[in-house]
């Protein structure tokens, strides 16, 4: 099932494997097109567990040889405030599933330093984005692709419901305290997510169905459902959903 308007596309696929395969195909296409146009492709990787299957696909044939790895610059959408070798680290997940198995140099990967003081790490990432995208003050990087997941509460990246990070628009990256976890996170902010040429949400599982229905069908309330706040006026937001996560969507989508 595909529902499309000018800036949003909803694609429902049978299961998470099909979602991951579709995401891999789109990753290759977006990267190839970006490199053809600008000689590089900038990607922000998602964390959590859902994208791991995608990362493993990209690190293996047929996708591995199709990705222009030498021209990719890989960033992170968010990070837990833990060391990079911690089981909770999004960087560790991406490294083990993909980065260790593809031909990218360390200088092509821009890790959020979860081991540092959150505020300092956020400021460092903010400045690093400015350098990497050669931004003049006040400008926002336009990623070619931002990969995102969605939690059962409708959060995305580390923009959680009713948290301060939702209001940060003057920075590119911020530290965000998440009361439900009693912990800090590092996350890209809405202005960066909204400037992307392509945003790909990968969402699977029945436990996400309520959030998906609210985010896609419900009233606009991004404080309560932060994934709703990701809207790319110049780009395309694509929701790749498995049937279970899409189970409560109205047929008119
Ligand atoms: C994180 C992610 C987060 C994730 C959702 C879904 O650091 O956890 O960035 O936004 O995408 O929580 O997580 P799952 O894929 O594990 O369901």
Short mmCIF file of N, CA and C in Angstrom, two decimals, residues 65-168:
data_model
loop_
_atom_site.label_atom_id
_atom_site.label_comp_id
_atom_site.label_asym_id
_atom_site.label_seq_id
_atom_site.Cartn_x
_atom_site.Cartn_y
_atom_site.Cartn_z
N UNK A 65 28.39 -3.67 -2.87
CA UNK A 65 29.11 -3.17 -4.05
C UNK A 65 28.37 -2.05 -4.75
N UNK A 66 27.09 -1.86 -4.42
CA UNK A 66 26.30 -0.83 -5.12
C UNK A 66 26.39 0.53 -4.44
N UNK A 67 26.83 0.53 -3.17
CA UNK A 67 26.91 1.80 -2.43
C UNK A 67 28.24 2.49 -2.72
N UNK A 68 28.22 3.77 -3.05
CA UNK A 68 29.47 4.51 -3.30
C UNK A 68 30.15 4.91 -1.99
N UNK A 69 30.65 3.90 -1.27
CA UNK A 69 31.14 4.13 0.11
C UNK A 69 32.19 5.23 0.19
N UNK A 70 33.07 5.31 -0.80
CA UNK A 70 34.18 6.28 -0.72
C UNK A 70 33.67 7.72 -0.68
N UNK A 71 32.44 7.92 -1.12
CA UNK A 71 31.88 9.29 -1.18
C UNK A 71 30.82 9.54 -0.11
N UNK A 72 30.67 8.58 0.80
CA UNK A 72 29.66 8.72 1.85
C UNK A 72 30.27 9.35 3.09
N UNK A 73 29.46 10.16 3.77
CA UNK A 73 29.83 10.74 5.05
C UNK A 73 28.71 10.39 6.02
N UNK A 74 29.07 9.62 7.05
CA UNK A 74 28.07 8.99 7.91
C UNK A 74 28.05 9.65 9.28
N UNK A 75 26.89 10.14 9.62
CA UNK A 75 26.65 10.82 10.88
C UNK A 75 25.64 10.00 11.68
N UNK A 76 25.25 10.51 12.84
CA UNK A 76 24.25 9.82 13.66
C UNK A 76 23.11 10.77 14.01
N UNK A 77 21.90 10.23 13.98
CA UNK A 77 20.73 11.05 14.33
C UNK A 77 20.63 11.27 15.82
N UNK A 78 21.12 10.29 16.58
CA UNK A 78 21.11 10.43 18.03
C UNK A 78 22.03 9.39 18.65
N UNK A 79 22.26 9.55 19.94
CA UNK A 79 23.15 8.62 20.65
C UNK A 79 22.79 8.60 22.12
N UNK A 80 22.96 7.46 22.70
CA UNK A 80 22.80 7.36 24.15
C UNK A 80 24.07 7.89 24.79
N UNK A 81 23.95 8.39 26.02
CA UNK A 81 25.12 8.94 26.71
C UNK A 81 25.86 7.82 27.43
N UNK A 82 26.52 7.03 26.59
CA UNK A 82 27.31 5.88 27.06
C UNK A 82 28.57 5.83 26.21
N UNK A 83 29.58 5.07 26.65
CA UNK A 83 30.80 4.93 25.84
C UNK A 83 30.52 4.20 24.54
N UNK A 84 31.38 4.38 23.53
CA UNK A 84 31.11 3.80 22.20
C UNK A 84 31.15 2.28 22.16
N UNK A 85 31.69 1.65 23.21
CA UNK A 85 31.71 0.19 23.23
C UNK A 85 30.62 -0.38 24.13
N UNK A 86 29.73 0.51 24.61
CA UNK A 86 28.64 0.07 25.49
C UNK A 86 27.57 -0.65 24.68
N UNK A 87 26.93 -1.63 25.30
CA UNK A 87 25.87 -2.39 24.61
C UNK A 87 24.75 -1.46 24.15
N UNK A 88 24.58 -0.34 24.80
CA UNK A 88 23.48 0.57 24.47
C UNK A 88 23.85 1.54 23.35
N UNK A 89 25.13 1.56 22.97
CA UNK A 89 25.60 2.58 22.03
C UNK A 89 25.07 2.36 20.62
N UNK A 90 24.46 3.39 20.04
CA UNK A 90 24.02 3.30 18.64
C UNK A 90 25.22 3.18 17.70
N UNK A 91 26.32 3.85 18.09
CA UNK A 91 27.54 3.75 17.26
C UNK A 91 28.03 2.32 17.23
N UNK A 92 28.03 1.68 18.45
CA UNK A 92 28.52 0.29 18.49
C UNK A 92 27.67 -0.61 17.59
N UNK A 93 26.33 -0.43 17.65
CA UNK A 93 25.44 -1.25 16.82
C UNK A 93 25.76 -1.05 15.34
N UNK A 94 25.90 0.23 14.92
CA UNK A 94 26.17 0.51 13.51
C UNK A 94 27.55 0.01 13.11
N UNK A 95 28.51 0.12 14.03
CA UNK A 95 29.88 -0.34 13.71
C UNK A 95 29.89 -1.84 13.51
N UNK A 96 29.26 -2.56 14.45
CA UNK A 96 29.30 -4.03 14.36
C UNK A 96 28.50 -4.56 13.17
N UNK A 97 27.36 -3.88 12.87
CA UNK A 97 26.48 -4.37 11.79
C UNK A 97 26.96 -3.94 10.42
N UNK A 98 27.65 -2.80 10.35
CA UNK A 98 27.99 -2.28 9.02
C UNK A 98 29.38 -1.66 8.93
N UNK A 99 29.71 -0.71 9.77
CA UNK A 99 30.91 0.11 9.55
C UNK A 99 32.19 -0.72 9.52
N UNK A 100 32.23 -1.77 10.29
CA UNK A 100 33.43 -2.64 10.30
C UNK A 100 33.54 -3.50 9.05
N UNK A 101 32.48 -3.50 8.20
CA UNK A 101 32.45 -4.44 7.07
C UNK A 101 32.36 -3.76 5.72
N UNK A 102 32.51 -2.43 5.73
CA UNK A 102 32.41 -1.70 4.45
C UNK A 102 33.63 -0.78 4.33
N UNK A 103 33.98 -0.38 3.10
CA UNK A 103 35.21 0.40 2.89
C UNK A 103 35.02 1.89 3.16
N UNK A 104 34.83 2.25 4.43
CA UNK A 104 34.79 3.67 4.79
C UNK A 104 35.97 3.94 5.74
N UNK A 105 36.54 5.10 5.58
CA UNK A 105 37.66 5.51 6.43
C UNK A 105 37.14 6.16 7.70
N UNK A 106 37.91 6.12 8.77
CA UNK A 106 37.45 6.74 10.02
C UNK A 106 37.00 8.20 9.84
N UNK A 107 37.68 8.89 8.95
CA UNK A 107 37.34 10.32 8.77
C UNK A 107 36.01 10.51 8.03
N UNK A 108 35.42 9.41 7.55
CA UNK A 108 34.10 9.51 6.94
C UNK A 108 32.96 9.29 7.93
N UNK A 109 33.30 8.95 9.17
CA UNK A 109 32.28 8.62 10.17
C UNK A 109 32.35 9.65 11.30
N UNK A 110 31.22 10.25 11.61
CA UNK A 110 31.16 11.32 12.61
C UNK A 110 30.31 10.85 13.79
N UNK A 111 31.00 10.38 14.81
CA UNK A 111 30.34 9.78 15.97
C UNK A 111 29.93 10.86 16.97
N UNK A 112 28.77 10.70 17.58
CA UNK A 112 28.39 11.52 18.73
C UNK A 112 29.09 10.93 19.96
N UNK A 113 29.76 11.80 20.73
CA UNK A 113 30.61 11.29 21.80
C UNK A 113 29.79 11.10 23.09
N UNK A 114 29.12 9.95 23.12
CA UNK A 114 28.24 9.65 24.24
C UNK A 114 28.94 9.51 25.57
N UNK A 115 30.28 9.36 25.50
CA UNK A 115 31.03 9.14 26.74
C UNK A 115 31.32 10.45 27.47
N UNK A 116 31.09 11.58 26.75
CA UNK A 116 31.44 12.89 27.32
C UNK A 116 30.26 13.52 28.05
N UNK A 117 30.54 14.61 28.74
CA UNK A 117 29.46 15.42 29.31
C UNK A 117 28.46 15.76 28.20
N UNK A 118 27.16 15.50 28.39
CA UNK A 118 26.19 15.65 27.29
C UNK A 118 26.18 17.02 26.64
N UNK A 119 26.23 18.08 27.47
CA UNK A 119 26.18 19.42 26.90
C UNK A 119 27.42 19.69 26.04
N UNK A 120 28.58 19.28 26.53
CA UNK A 120 29.81 19.50 25.75
C UNK A 120 29.79 18.69 24.46
N UNK A 121 29.35 17.44 24.56
CA UNK A 121 29.31 16.57 23.37
C UNK A 121 28.35 17.13 22.33
N UNK A 122 27.22 17.69 22.79
CA UNK A 122 26.25 18.27 21.85
C UNK A 122 26.84 19.49 21.16
N UNK A 123 27.55 20.31 21.93
CA UNK A 123 28.15 21.52 21.34
C UNK A 123 29.24 21.14 20.34
N UNK A 124 29.99 20.10 20.67
CA UNK A 124 31.03 19.63 19.75
C UNK A 124 30.41 19.13 18.46
N UNK A 125 29.31 18.37 18.56
CA UNK A 125 28.66 17.83 17.36
C UNK A 125 28.06 18.95 16.52
N UNK A 126 27.49 19.91 17.21
CA UNK A 126 26.91 21.07 16.52
C UNK A 126 28.00 21.77 15.70
N UNK A 127 29.15 21.99 16.33
CA UNK A 127 30.26 22.68 15.63
C UNK A 127 30.80 21.81 14.49
N UNK A 128 30.87 20.51 14.75
CA UNK A 128 31.38 19.59 13.74
C UNK A 128 30.47 19.59 12.51
N UNK A 129 29.16 19.64 12.72
CA UNK A 129 28.22 19.71 11.59
C UNK A 129 28.47 20.99 10.79
N UNK A 130 28.70 22.08 11.50
CA UNK A 130 28.99 23.34 10.82
C UNK A 130 30.21 23.22 9.92
N UNK A 131 31.24 22.55 10.45
CA UNK A 131 32.46 22.37 9.65
C UNK A 131 32.22 21.43 8.48
N UNK A 132 31.59 20.29 8.78
CA UNK A 132 31.42 19.25 7.75
C UNK A 132 30.58 19.73 6.58
N UNK A 133 29.64 20.64 6.88
CA UNK A 133 28.75 21.14 5.82
C UNK A 133 29.13 22.56 5.38
N UNK A 134 30.27 23.04 5.90
CA UNK A 134 30.75 24.39 5.55
C UNK A 134 29.65 25.43 5.71
N UNK A 135 29.02 25.41 6.89
CA UNK A 135 27.85 26.27 7.12
C UNK A 135 28.28 27.66 7.58
N UNK A 136 27.60 28.66 7.05
CA UNK A 136 27.74 30.00 7.64
C UNK A 136 26.81 30.05 8.86
N UNK A 137 27.08 30.94 9.82
CA UNK A 137 26.25 30.97 11.04
C UNK A 137 24.75 31.07 10.71
N UNK A 138 23.98 30.27 11.42
CA UNK A 138 22.53 30.29 11.22
C UNK A 138 22.03 29.35 10.15
N UNK A 139 22.96 28.77 9.39
CA UNK A 139 22.54 27.85 8.34
C UNK A 139 22.37 26.44 8.90
N UNK A 140 21.57 25.63 8.20
CA UNK A 140 21.26 24.27 8.65
C UNK A 140 21.75 23.28 7.59
N UNK A 141 22.39 22.18 7.99
CA UNK A 141 22.86 21.20 6.99
C UNK A 141 21.70 20.51 6.30
N UNK A 142 21.84 20.29 5.00
CA UNK A 142 20.82 19.53 4.30
C UNK A 142 21.38 18.13 4.04
N UNK A 143 21.02 17.19 4.89
CA UNK A 143 21.45 15.81 4.67
C UNK A 143 20.77 15.24 3.43
N UNK A 144 21.49 14.42 2.71
CA UNK A 144 20.87 13.72 1.58
C UNK A 144 19.87 12.69 2.09
N UNK A 145 20.21 12.08 3.24
CA UNK A 145 19.34 11.04 3.79
C UNK A 145 19.47 11.04 5.31
N UNK A 146 18.33 11.02 5.98
CA UNK A 146 18.31 10.79 7.42
C UNK A 146 17.44 9.57 7.69
N UNK A 147 18.04 8.57 8.33
CA UNK A 147 17.31 7.36 8.72
C UNK A 147 16.78 7.58 10.13
N UNK A 148 15.53 7.20 10.36
CA UNK A 148 14.92 7.38 11.67
C UNK A 148 14.11 6.14 12.04
N UNK A 149 13.98 5.93 13.35
CA UNK A 149 13.03 4.94 13.84
C UNK A 149 11.92 5.67 14.58
N UNK A 150 11.03 4.88 15.17
CA UNK A 150 9.96 5.46 15.97
C UNK A 150 9.70 4.56 17.17
N UNK A 151 9.60 5.15 18.33
CA UNK A 151 9.27 4.36 19.51
C UNK A 151 7.77 4.19 19.67
N UNK A 152 7.36 3.29 20.56
CA UNK A 152 5.93 3.06 20.81
C UNK A 152 5.22 4.32 21.36
N UNK A 153 6.03 5.29 21.82
CA UNK A 153 5.46 6.56 22.31
C UNK A 153 5.52 7.65 21.25
N UNK A 154 5.94 7.28 20.05
CA UNK A 154 5.99 8.26 18.95
C UNK A 154 7.24 9.09 18.93
N UNK A 155 8.22 8.77 19.78
CA UNK A 155 9.50 9.51 19.72
C UNK A 155 10.26 9.10 18.48
N UNK A 156 11.18 9.98 18.09
CA UNK A 156 12.10 9.66 17.01
C UNK A 156 13.44 10.31 17.30
N UNK A 157 14.50 9.73 16.78
CA UNK A 157 15.84 10.09 17.23
C UNK A 157 15.80 10.07 18.76
N UNK A 158 16.29 11.12 19.41
CA UNK A 158 16.08 11.18 20.86
C UNK A 158 15.22 12.37 21.22
N UNK A 159 14.25 12.63 20.34
CA UNK A 159 13.23 13.65 20.60
C UNK A 159 12.02 12.92 21.19
N UNK A 160 11.94 12.95 22.51
CA UNK A 160 10.90 12.23 23.24
C UNK A 160 9.76 13.17 23.62
N UNK A 161 8.56 12.60 23.82
CA UNK A 161 7.42 13.45 24.16
C UNK A 161 7.68 14.37 25.35
N UNK A 162 7.22 15.61 25.21
CA UNK A 162 7.25 16.59 26.31
C UNK A 162 8.67 16.84 26.85
N UNK A 163 9.69 16.66 26.03
CA UNK A 163 11.06 16.95 26.49
C UNK A 163 11.56 18.26 25.88
N UNK A 164 12.57 18.83 26.57
CA UNK A 164 13.06 20.15 26.15
C UNK A 164 13.64 20.13 24.74
N UNK A 165 14.20 19.00 24.35
CA UNK A 165 14.85 18.94 23.03
C UNK A 165 13.91 19.28 21.88
N UNK A 166 12.61 19.11 22.12
CA UNK A 166 11.63 19.39 21.05
C UNK A 166 11.59 20.88 20.73
N UNK A 167 12.00 21.68 21.70
CA UNK A 167 11.90 23.14 21.52
C UNK A 167 13.19 23.76 21.01
N UNK A 168 14.25 22.96 20.88
CA UNK A 168 15.56 23.52 20.49
C UNK A 168 15.58 23.72 18.98
#
